[in-house]
Amino acid sequence: MSRELHLLLLGNPRSGSSWRYPGVVNGPAAVLRSVIEAAKTAERGTFDAIFFADTLNYGPDAAWPHKSTEDFEPFTTVAALSRETERLGLVVTGSATFQAPYHLARQLISLDHLSGGRAGWNVVTSFARAAADNFGGAGVRAHDERYRVAAEALEVVLKLWDSWGPDTIVEDHAAGIYNDPGRIRVPGHDGEFFRVRGPLGAAPSPQRRPVLFQAGSSTAGRAFAARHAEVVFTGQGDFDRGREFAESIRGQARSAGRARPPLVTPSLGFVLGSTDAEAKAHEQTLFEHFIPEYQIGWLQEVDIDLTGADLDAPVPIAAFAESTETHRTALAGYRVLATRGNPTLREFLFRTVTAFGARVVGSPEAIADEIERWFRGGAADGFILGPSGIPGQLEGFVDHVVPILRRRGLFRRAYPGQTLRANLGLPAPDFPTG
Ligand SMILES: Cc1cc2nc3c(=O)[nH]c(=O)nc-3n(C[C@H](O)[C@H](O)[C@H](O)COP(=O)(O)O)c2cc1C
């Protein structure tokens, strides 16, 4: 079968400055309506999944005055969406650093049951200091140690998901026996970071296992992704870096003995207009409404302090930390954004709204062309799409870009399967024997 393009939607409803774009209605009820609407629209466009990012904190203090409060908690949000949609995958972010593996395993398998096999887990290691402050305040763990913790957390989750096999439930009414005790696998995990006895009392879920997503960029992060992830998220600003990244992940996955490399789905922000000129006008609206102080607040998270700097002067590169152990990937990315084309500070801050991804501003054809270029050129197996936040952009994509992708034979006309795993073309792992 030929390769298939995959499309995911970044679902976080009120990221960045989008609460103040013209036409946006705020408040919890309106935001819930817009999330449901977005999920239904993505499903109408036969997208693989909606994805919710999460950082377990409200951001650095300097961002508080400028930030919407309606970025709902991912697991509960997708539980609601599972009742509003039928085929769309539901991918949540769960932190291997701060969320206990037992909780994660239980919530994810529950979600897989509730949704009829549409759950996915974005495994993150949580880099934010403000998140560490919400979980005991011992500070952010060293970068590579976070990945060792994540590997062990994942091992525990996988063991817990294996607790029940296909023939563990016997439901013998006469004998009063529901489960064959000889077929319950008790993890009994006793490792460096976690002690979890188990088992997890949950029947095998429709996908057998929720799909594993991950977004490592550093050496340790890429190694983790290449070994464990089934889909790799990434933010790569241009095609060449995108292809280099995808090839490195595929190569490392092969070296790790995987017959099938993970799918690579970079982020792609888009601003859509019926013509390129209309898209540029939308872009100007975004520029006029984004909040530079909000972006400055977030940059403090990665040790870049631009407080009080002149917004219309060149970027004061001296304010960038050289390289810190915890934020090396982010810092390198911001340095590229700050130096390419010598932007003013305000222009640089606008770029950071879509920091780690590719971006296209244009007509439906222009957006379809960019998707096709990355897909055919081996830089992407699909994309996480980030609509600009101006109302109507996702609908525009589904009504005008998706048909072009279909006509070009790049994208499906109907869902091929019932589960997220099937729609992504990923095999279900076998149960362990014994
Ligand atoms: C598309 C995308 C989505 C991400 N979502 C989250 C998220 O929801 N929560 C989080 O803590 N980190 C998130 N990250 C950050 C990554 O998990 C990772 O920390 C980052 O890419 C840096 O890589 P490294 O950990 O290998 O240094 C995301 C990254 C990308 C590219």
Short mmCIF file of C-alpha atoms and ligand atoms in Angstrom, two decimals:
data_model
loop_
_atom_site.label_atom_id
_atom_site.label_comp_id
_atom_site.label_asym_id
_atom_site.label_seq_id
_atom_site.Cartn_x
_atom_site.Cartn_y
_atom_site.Cartn_z
CA MET A 1 0.00 0.00 0.00
CA SER A 2 1.21 3.49 -0.73
CA ARG A 3 2.25 5.80 2.05
CA GLU A 4 -0.58 7.75 3.65
CA LEU A 5 -0.62 11.31 4.93
CA HIS A 6 -1.80 11.78 8.50
CA LEU A 7 -3.34 14.92 9.94
CA LEU A 8 -3.71 15.81 13.59
CA LEU A 9 -5.20 18.95 15.08
CA LEU A 10 -3.61 20.84 17.96
CA GLY A 11 -6.72 21.15 20.09
CA ASN A 12 -5.67 23.50 22.92
CA PRO A 13 -8.36 26.07 22.62
CA ARG A 14 -6.84 29.22 24.03
CA SER A 15 -3.13 29.21 23.54
CA GLY A 16 -1.08 32.37 23.44
CA SER A 17 -2.81 35.60 22.59
CA SER A 18 -5.68 33.97 20.70
CA TRP A 19 -8.26 35.04 23.29
CA ARG A 20 -8.05 38.58 21.98
CA TYR A 21 -8.25 37.94 18.26
CA PRO A 22 -11.28 39.57 16.62
CA GLY A 23 -14.41 37.40 16.77
CA VAL A 24 -13.17 35.07 19.54
CA VAL A 25 -15.67 34.49 22.37
CA ASN A 26 -14.14 33.76 25.78
CA GLY A 27 -15.35 32.08 28.96
CA PRO A 28 -15.54 28.38 29.87
CA ALA A 29 -18.88 27.62 28.20
CA ALA A 30 -17.90 29.27 24.92
CA VAL A 31 -14.52 27.55 24.97
CA LEU A 32 -16.10 24.14 25.55
CA ARG A 33 -18.42 24.76 22.61
CA SER A 34 -15.48 25.73 20.41
CA VAL A 35 -13.45 22.64 21.38
CA ILE A 36 -16.38 20.36 20.57
CA GLU A 37 -16.91 22.21 17.30
CA ALA A 38 -13.22 21.88 16.41
CA ALA A 39 -13.24 18.13 17.13
CA LYS A 40 -16.34 17.62 14.99
CA THR A 41 -14.84 19.66 12.17
CA ALA A 42 -11.59 17.67 12.34
CA GLU A 43 -13.63 14.47 12.17
CA ARG A 44 -15.57 15.78 9.17
CA GLY A 45 -12.15 16.27 7.55
CA THR A 46 -11.17 12.65 8.42
CA PHE A 47 -8.25 13.85 10.57
CA ASP A 48 -6.49 11.10 12.51
CA ALA A 49 -6.69 12.80 15.88
CA ILE A 50 -7.03 15.87 18.03
CA PHE A 51 -4.08 16.45 20.37
CA PHE A 52 -3.92 18.38 23.64
CA ALA A 53 -0.58 19.69 24.90
CA ASP A 54 -0.14 20.31 28.61
CA THR A 55 2.57 21.72 30.84
CA LEU A 56 1.03 21.32 34.32
CA ASN A 57 1.42 24.98 35.26
CA TYR A 58 -0.12 28.36 34.55
CA GLY A 59 3.14 29.69 33.20
CA PRO A 60 5.68 32.14 34.57
CA ASP A 61 4.36 35.03 36.70
CA ALA A 62 5.03 37.63 34.00
CA ALA A 63 2.60 35.85 31.65
CA TRP A 64 -0.32 35.69 34.12
CA PRO A 65 -1.96 39.02 33.28
CA HIS A 66 -2.07 38.09 29.59
CA LYS A 67 -3.11 34.44 29.63
CA SER A 68 -6.55 32.94 29.19
CA THR A 69 -7.67 30.57 31.94
CA GLU A 70 -9.53 28.21 29.61
CA ASP A 71 -6.90 25.73 28.57
CA PHE A 72 -8.81 22.78 30.00
CA GLU A 73 -7.18 19.70 31.52
CA PRO A 74 -6.58 17.20 28.68
CA PHE A 75 -7.88 13.88 30.08
CA THR A 76 -11.25 15.27 31.13
CA THR A 77 -11.55 17.26 27.90
CA VAL A 78 -11.07 14.21 25.70
CA ALA A 79 -13.47 12.17 27.86
CA ALA A 80 -16.11 14.77 26.92
CA LEU A 81 -15.03 14.66 23.27
CA SER A 82 -15.26 10.87 23.21
CA ARG A 83 -19.05 11.29 23.52
CA GLU A 84 -19.22 13.95 20.80
CA THR A 85 -17.20 12.18 18.11
CA GLU A 86 -16.99 8.64 16.75
CA ARG A 87 -13.79 8.18 14.80
CA LEU A 88 -11.40 10.96 15.73
CA GLY A 89 -8.34 9.91 17.76
CA LEU A 90 -7.94 11.57 21.17
CA VAL A 91 -4.33 12.22 22.15
CA VAL A 92 -3.47 13.58 25.58
CA THR A 93 -0.24 14.74 27.14
CA GLY A 94 0.79 12.90 30.28
CA SER A 95 3.95 13.71 32.21
CA ALA A 96 6.23 10.82 33.09
CA THR A 97 7.89 13.13 35.61
CA PHE A 98 4.86 14.31 37.59
CA GLN A 99 1.96 11.94 36.87
CA ALA A 100 2.22 8.54 38.53
CA PRO A 101 2.48 5.66 36.05
CA TYR A 102 -0.40 3.86 37.75
CA HIS A 103 -2.72 6.84 37.19
CA LEU A 104 -1.54 7.28 33.62
CA ALA A 105 -2.02 3.60 32.78
CA ARG A 106 -5.47 3.58 34.33
CA GLN A 107 -6.71 6.84 32.79
CA LEU A 108 -5.42 5.94 29.34
CA ILE A 109 -6.89 2.46 29.23
CA SER A 110 -10.17 3.87 30.55
CA LEU A 111 -10.10 6.45 27.77
CA ASP A 112 -9.45 3.70 25.24
CA HIS A 113 -12.55 1.86 26.45
CA LEU A 114 -14.72 5.01 26.67
CA SER A 115 -13.79 6.07 23.16
CA GLY A 116 -13.94 2.68 21.45
CA GLY A 117 -10.19 2.55 20.79
CA ARG A 118 -9.15 6.11 20.07
CA ALA A 119 -6.71 6.95 22.89
CA GLY A 120 -3.13 8.19 22.44
CA TRP A 121 -0.52 9.29 25.00
CA ASN A 122 2.01 12.04 24.33
CA VAL A 123 4.79 11.05 26.76
CA VAL A 124 6.52 14.19 28.04
CA THR A 125 9.22 14.73 30.62
CA SER A 126 8.10 18.28 31.69
CA PHE A 127 10.81 20.90 31.42
CA ALA A 128 9.07 23.83 33.15
CA ARG A 129 10.32 25.09 36.48
CA ALA A 130 6.80 26.34 37.21
CA ALA A 131 5.55 22.74 36.85
CA ALA A 132 8.18 21.43 39.27
CA ASP A 133 6.95 24.09 41.73
CA ASN A 134 3.52 22.44 41.68
CA PHE A 135 4.84 19.01 42.55
CA GLY A 136 6.98 19.29 45.64
CA GLY A 137 9.20 22.14 44.54
CA ALA A 138 12.42 20.13 44.35
CA GLY A 139 13.22 21.86 41.04
CA VAL A 140 13.51 20.49 37.53
CA ARG A 141 15.31 17.17 37.26
CA ALA A 142 18.45 17.08 35.13
CA HIS A 143 17.56 16.71 31.45
CA ASP A 144 18.90 13.24 30.69
CA GLU A 145 17.69 11.91 34.04
CA ARG A 146 14.17 12.98 33.04
CA TYR A 147 14.44 10.58 30.10
CA ARG A 148 15.61 7.74 32.36
CA VAL A 149 12.56 8.37 34.54
CA ALA A 150 10.35 8.45 31.45
CA ALA A 151 11.72 5.14 30.18
CA GLU A 152 10.98 3.48 33.49
CA ALA A 153 7.53 5.10 33.79
CA LEU A 154 6.69 3.82 30.32
CA GLU A 155 7.92 0.34 31.24
CA VAL A 156 5.57 0.35 34.25
CA VAL A 157 2.62 1.57 32.19
CA LEU A 158 3.17 -1.11 29.55
CA LYS A 159 3.39 -3.81 32.22
CA LEU A 160 0.18 -2.56 33.82
CA TRP A 161 -1.57 -2.62 30.43
CA ASP A 162 -0.50 -6.26 30.09
CA SER A 163 -2.14 -7.24 33.40
CA TRP A 164 -5.20 -8.68 31.69
CA GLY A 165 -4.85 -10.83 28.59
CA PRO A 166 -7.57 -11.82 26.12
CA ASP A 167 -8.49 -14.92 28.13
CA THR A 168 -8.11 -13.65 31.71
CA ILE A 169 -11.85 -13.01 32.07
CA VAL A 170 -13.76 -16.30 32.34
CA GLU A 171 -17.05 -15.05 33.84
CA ASP A 172 -18.01 -18.38 35.37
CA HIS A 173 -21.38 -17.57 36.98
CA ALA A 174 -21.78 -21.02 38.58
CA ALA A 175 -18.40 -20.91 40.31
CA GLY A 176 -18.47 -17.16 41.09
CA ILE A 177 -15.20 -16.72 39.23
CA TYR A 178 -14.85 -13.65 37.02
CA ASN A 179 -11.08 -13.79 36.40
CA ASP A 180 -8.76 -16.75 36.02
CA PRO A 181 -6.16 -15.83 38.70
CA GLY A 182 -3.47 -17.80 36.87
CA ARG A 183 -3.86 -15.44 33.93
CA ILE A 184 -3.54 -12.15 35.78
CA ARG A 185 -0.04 -10.77 35.20
CA VAL A 186 1.14 -8.84 38.27
CA PRO A 187 3.89 -6.37 37.26
CA GLY A 188 5.63 -6.38 40.66
CA HIS A 189 7.85 -3.58 39.40
CA ASP A 190 10.70 -2.53 41.68
CA GLY A 191 13.00 -0.16 39.81
CA GLU A 192 15.24 2.86 40.27
CA PHE A 193 12.40 5.42 40.35
CA PHE A 194 9.15 3.47 40.78
CA ARG A 195 7.76 0.65 42.88
CA VAL A 196 4.41 -0.51 41.55
CA ARG A 197 2.94 -3.87 42.39
CA GLY A 198 -0.26 -3.85 40.29
CA PRO A 199 -2.12 -5.40 38.65
CA LEU A 200 -4.29 -2.90 36.84
CA GLY A 201 -7.80 -4.33 36.82
CA ALA A 202 -8.82 -3.46 33.29
CA ALA A 203 -9.93 -5.68 30.44
CA PRO A 204 -7.82 -5.43 27.27
CA SER A 205 -8.83 -2.27 25.44
CA PRO A 206 -9.96 -2.01 21.83
CA GLN A 207 -6.55 -0.89 20.57
CA ARG A 208 -4.77 -3.39 22.79
CA ARG A 209 -2.58 -0.43 23.74
CA PRO A 210 -3.20 3.33 23.39
CA VAL A 211 -0.88 4.76 20.73
CA LEU A 212 2.42 6.21 22.05
CA PHE A 213 3.43 9.71 20.91
CA GLN A 214 6.58 11.54 21.91
CA ALA A 215 8.41 14.77 21.04
CA GLY A 216 12.07 14.49 22.00
CA SER A 217 14.53 16.74 20.18
CA SER A 218 17.74 16.39 22.18
CA THR A 219 20.07 13.40 21.87
CA ALA A 220 18.39 11.67 24.81
CA GLY A 221 14.95 12.72 23.57
CA ARG A 222 15.51 11.44 20.04
CA ALA A 223 16.89 8.16 21.36
CA PHE A 224 13.78 7.73 23.51
CA ALA A 225 11.48 8.56 20.58
CA ALA A 226 13.33 6.25 18.21
CA ARG A 227 13.08 3.37 20.68
CA HIS A 228 9.56 3.78 22.04
CA ALA A 229 7.34 6.20 20.11
CA GLU A 230 4.87 5.10 17.47
CA VAL A 231 4.37 8.69 16.35
CA VAL A 232 6.99 11.41 16.83
CA PHE A 233 5.93 15.02 17.23
CA THR A 234 8.45 17.64 16.38
CA GLY A 235 8.83 21.30 15.62
CA GLN A 236 11.15 21.93 12.69
CA GLY A 237 11.20 25.38 11.16
CA ASP A 238 12.05 24.41 7.61
CA PHE A 239 12.02 21.50 5.20
CA ASP A 240 15.75 20.70 5.36
CA ARG A 241 15.83 20.52 9.13
CA GLY A 242 12.58 18.54 9.01
CA ARG A 243 14.08 15.96 6.68
CA GLU A 244 17.28 15.73 8.71
CA PHE A 245 15.20 15.12 11.84
CA ALA A 246 12.92 12.52 10.23
CA GLU A 247 15.90 10.64 8.77
CA SER A 248 17.72 10.66 12.08
CA ILE A 249 14.67 9.22 13.86
CA ARG A 250 14.18 6.54 11.19
CA GLY A 251 17.89 5.62 11.27
CA GLN A 252 17.97 5.40 15.05
CA ALA A 253 14.79 3.32 15.12
CA ARG A 254 16.36 0.85 12.69
CA SER A 255 19.54 0.73 14.81
CA ALA A 256 17.36 0.01 17.84
CA GLY A 257 16.07 -3.04 15.96
CA ARG A 258 12.63 -1.75 15.05
CA ALA A 259 11.31 -3.17 11.81
CA ARG A 260 8.94 -0.24 11.42
CA PRO A 261 10.14 3.28 12.20
CA PRO A 262 7.74 5.65 13.97
CA LEU A 263 5.65 8.09 11.97
CA VAL A 264 7.07 11.61 12.09
CA THR A 265 4.52 14.43 12.29
CA PRO A 266 5.99 17.95 12.57
CA SER A 267 3.88 20.91 13.64
CA LEU A 268 2.57 23.12 10.89
CA GLY A 269 0.99 26.42 11.79
CA PHE A 270 -1.13 27.94 9.07
CA VAL A 271 -2.88 31.16 8.26
CA LEU A 272 -5.39 30.51 5.51
CA GLY A 273 -7.02 32.99 3.15
CA SER A 274 -9.00 32.48 -0.03
CA THR A 275 -6.04 34.18 -1.72
CA ASP A 276 -2.46 34.75 -0.63
CA ALA A 277 -3.30 38.45 -0.14
CA GLU A 278 -6.21 37.64 2.18
CA ALA A 279 -3.99 35.29 4.19
CA LYS A 280 -1.39 38.08 4.52
CA ALA A 281 -4.11 40.41 5.79
CA HIS A 282 -5.03 37.80 8.45
CA GLU A 283 -1.36 37.57 9.35
CA GLN A 284 -1.29 41.33 9.87
CA THR A 285 -4.34 41.04 12.16
CA LEU A 286 -2.50 38.40 14.18
CA PHE A 287 0.59 40.61 14.40
CA GLU A 288 -1.51 43.54 15.63
CA HIS A 289 -3.21 41.46 18.32
CA PHE A 290 -0.45 39.25 19.69
CA ILE A 291 0.82 40.22 23.13
CA PRO A 292 4.62 40.65 23.22
CA GLU A 293 4.68 40.75 27.04
CA TYR A 294 3.04 37.33 27.14
CA GLN A 295 5.77 35.84 24.96
CA ILE A 296 8.44 37.57 27.08
CA GLY A 297 6.91 35.89 30.12
CA TRP A 298 7.21 32.45 28.53
CA LEU A 299 10.79 33.00 27.44
CA GLN A 300 11.75 33.44 31.09
CA GLU A 301 10.91 29.74 31.43
CA VAL A 302 13.89 28.91 29.26
CA ASP A 303 16.29 31.44 30.83
CA ILE A 304 15.87 34.24 28.30
CA ASP A 305 15.07 37.49 30.13
CA LEU A 306 13.87 40.24 27.81
CA THR A 307 11.88 42.18 30.40
CA GLY A 308 11.87 45.90 29.67
CA ALA A 309 13.80 45.64 26.38
CA ASP A 310 12.84 47.98 23.50
CA LEU A 311 10.33 46.07 21.34
CA ASP A 312 11.23 47.93 18.18
CA ALA A 313 15.01 47.61 18.45
CA PRO A 314 17.10 44.59 17.34
CA VAL A 315 16.88 41.48 19.55
CA PRO A 316 19.35 41.80 22.47
CA ILE A 317 21.00 38.43 21.96
CA ALA A 318 23.13 38.99 25.08
CA ALA A 319 19.97 38.29 27.12
CA PHE A 320 19.98 34.69 25.91
CA ALA A 321 21.62 32.24 28.30
CA GLU A 322 24.55 30.46 26.63
CA SER A 323 23.12 26.99 26.99
CA THR A 324 21.52 25.53 30.03
CA GLU A 325 21.41 21.87 30.75
CA THR A 326 17.62 21.79 31.11
CA HIS A 327 16.65 23.92 28.11
CA ARG A 328 19.28 23.30 25.49
CA THR A 329 16.90 22.35 22.66
CA ALA A 330 14.59 25.30 23.23
CA LEU A 331 17.45 27.78 23.50
CA ALA A 332 19.00 26.62 20.25
CA GLY A 333 15.62 26.99 18.50
CA TYR A 334 15.07 30.52 19.84
CA ARG A 335 18.56 31.58 18.80
CA VAL A 336 17.76 30.60 15.21
CA LEU A 337 14.50 32.58 15.33
CA ALA A 338 16.24 35.60 16.83
CA THR A 339 19.01 35.81 14.26
CA ARG A 340 17.38 34.79 10.94
CA GLY A 341 16.81 38.00 8.93
CA ASN A 342 17.70 40.30 11.88
CA PRO A 343 14.17 40.82 13.23
CA THR A 344 13.18 43.49 15.74
CA LEU A 345 12.37 42.19 19.20
CA ARG A 346 8.64 42.53 18.45
CA GLU A 347 9.03 40.53 15.20
CA PHE A 348 11.07 37.88 16.99
CA LEU A 349 8.44 37.59 19.72
CA PHE A 350 5.76 37.16 17.07
CA ARG A 351 7.81 34.29 15.61
CA THR A 352 7.94 32.63 19.02
CA VAL A 353 4.15 32.30 18.99
CA THR A 354 4.75 29.42 16.59
CA ALA A 355 8.30 28.80 17.73
CA PHE A 356 9.11 25.22 16.97
CA GLY A 357 7.20 24.55 13.85
CA ALA A 358 6.91 25.22 10.18
CA ARG A 359 4.42 27.85 9.18
CA VAL A 360 2.61 28.75 6.01
CA VAL A 361 0.57 31.83 5.25
CA GLY A 362 -1.41 31.57 2.05
CA SER A 363 -4.20 30.24 -0.12
CA PRO A 364 -5.50 26.66 0.08
CA GLU A 365 -3.17 25.71 -2.81
CA ALA A 366 -0.14 27.22 -1.06
CA ILE A 367 -0.86 25.25 2.11
CA ALA A 368 -1.49 22.02 0.18
CA ASP A 369 1.78 22.58 -1.75
CA GLU A 370 3.78 22.89 1.48
CA ILE A 371 2.19 19.75 2.93
CA GLU A 372 2.89 17.84 -0.28
CA ARG A 373 6.52 19.03 -0.41
CA TRP A 374 7.29 17.81 3.12
CA PHE A 375 5.36 14.57 2.69
CA ARG A 376 6.80 13.53 -0.68
CA GLY A 377 10.27 14.76 0.28
CA GLY A 378 10.44 12.45 3.30
CA ALA A 379 10.40 15.23 5.93
CA ALA A 380 6.97 14.27 7.28
CA ASP A 381 4.49 11.42 7.42
CA GLY A 382 1.87 13.92 8.44
CA PHE A 383 1.40 17.07 10.49
CA ILE A 384 0.01 18.45 13.70
CA LEU A 385 -1.89 21.40 12.39
CA GLY A 386 -2.10 24.58 14.41
CA PRO A 387 -4.76 26.88 12.97
CA SER A 388 -3.97 30.56 13.49
CA GLY A 389 -6.68 31.14 16.11
CA ILE A 390 -8.73 33.46 13.90
CA PRO A 391 -12.25 31.98 13.89
CA GLY A 392 -13.10 29.91 10.81
CA GLN A 393 -9.54 28.79 9.95
CA LEU A 394 -10.02 25.09 10.71
CA GLU A 395 -13.32 25.01 8.82
CA GLY A 396 -11.51 26.69 5.91
CA PHE A 397 -8.82 24.02 5.99
CA VAL A 398 -11.33 21.16 5.99
CA ASP A 399 -13.48 22.73 3.27
CA HIS A 400 -10.72 23.97 0.97
CA VAL A 401 -7.34 22.34 1.70
CA VAL A 402 -8.49 18.78 2.45
CA PRO A 403 -10.27 18.47 -0.95
CA ILE A 404 -7.05 19.50 -2.73
CA LEU A 405 -5.04 16.93 -0.76
CA ARG A 406 -7.64 14.30 -1.69
CA ARG A 407 -7.61 15.23 -5.37
CA ARG A 408 -3.83 14.89 -5.35
CA GLY A 409 -4.17 11.39 -3.93
CA LEU A 410 -2.40 12.34 -0.72
CA PHE A 411 -5.19 12.06 1.82
CA ARG A 412 -8.04 9.67 2.60
CA ARG A 413 -11.70 10.24 1.73
CA ALA A 414 -13.00 8.11 4.62
CA TYR A 415 -11.60 6.57 7.78
CA PRO A 416 -10.02 3.20 6.95
CA GLY A 417 -10.58 1.75 10.45
CA GLN A 418 -12.43 2.06 13.73
CA THR A 419 -9.48 2.81 16.00
CA LEU A 420 -6.75 5.45 16.05
CA ARG A 421 -4.18 2.67 15.69
CA ALA A 422 -5.91 1.35 12.57
CA ASN A 423 -6.25 4.82 11.05
CA LEU A 424 -2.56 5.48 11.61
CA GLY A 425 -1.77 2.09 10.05
CA LEU A 426 -0.01 0.88 13.19
CA PRO A 427 -0.03 -2.78 14.19
CA ALA A 428 -1.31 -3.82 17.63
CA PRO A 429 1.42 -5.42 19.72
CA ASP A 430 0.97 -9.04 20.82
CA PHE A 431 0.24 -9.91 24.42
CA PRO A 432 3.23 -11.34 26.22
CA THR A 433 3.17 -15.10 26.38
CA GLY A 434 3.36 -16.85 29.72
C1 LIG B 1 4.64 19.34 18.84
C2 LIG B 1 5.19 19.32 20.22
C3 LIG B 1 4.33 19.20 21.30
C4 LIG B 1 4.81 19.20 22.60
N1 LIG B 1 3.94 19.11 23.63
C5 LIG B 1 4.40 19.20 24.90
C6 LIG B 1 3.50 19.20 25.99
O1 LIG B 1 2.29 19.15 25.82
N2 LIG B 1 4.00 19.27 27.25
C7 LIG B 1 5.35 19.33 27.50
O2 LIG B 1 5.73 19.39 28.66
N3 LIG B 1 6.23 19.33 26.47
C8 LIG B 1 5.78 19.28 25.20
N4 LIG B 1 6.66 19.33 24.15
C9 LIG B 1 8.10 19.38 24.46
C10 LIG B 1 8.75 18.02 24.25
O3 LIG B 1 8.16 17.03 25.04
C11 LIG B 1 10.26 18.09 24.49
O4 LIG B 1 10.52 18.41 25.84
C12 LIG B 1 10.92 19.12 23.60
O5 LIG B 1 10.65 18.81 22.25
C13 LIG B 1 12.43 19.21 23.84
O6 LIG B 1 13.04 17.99 23.58
P1 LIG B 1 14.01 17.31 24.64
O7 LIG B 1 13.12 16.95 25.82
O8 LIG B 1 14.55 16.11 23.95
O9 LIG B 1 15.04 18.33 25.01
C14 LIG B 1 6.20 19.33 22.84
C15 LIG B 1 7.06 19.46 21.75
C16 LIG B 1 6.58 19.47 20.46
C17 LIG B 1 7.55 19.64 19.33
#
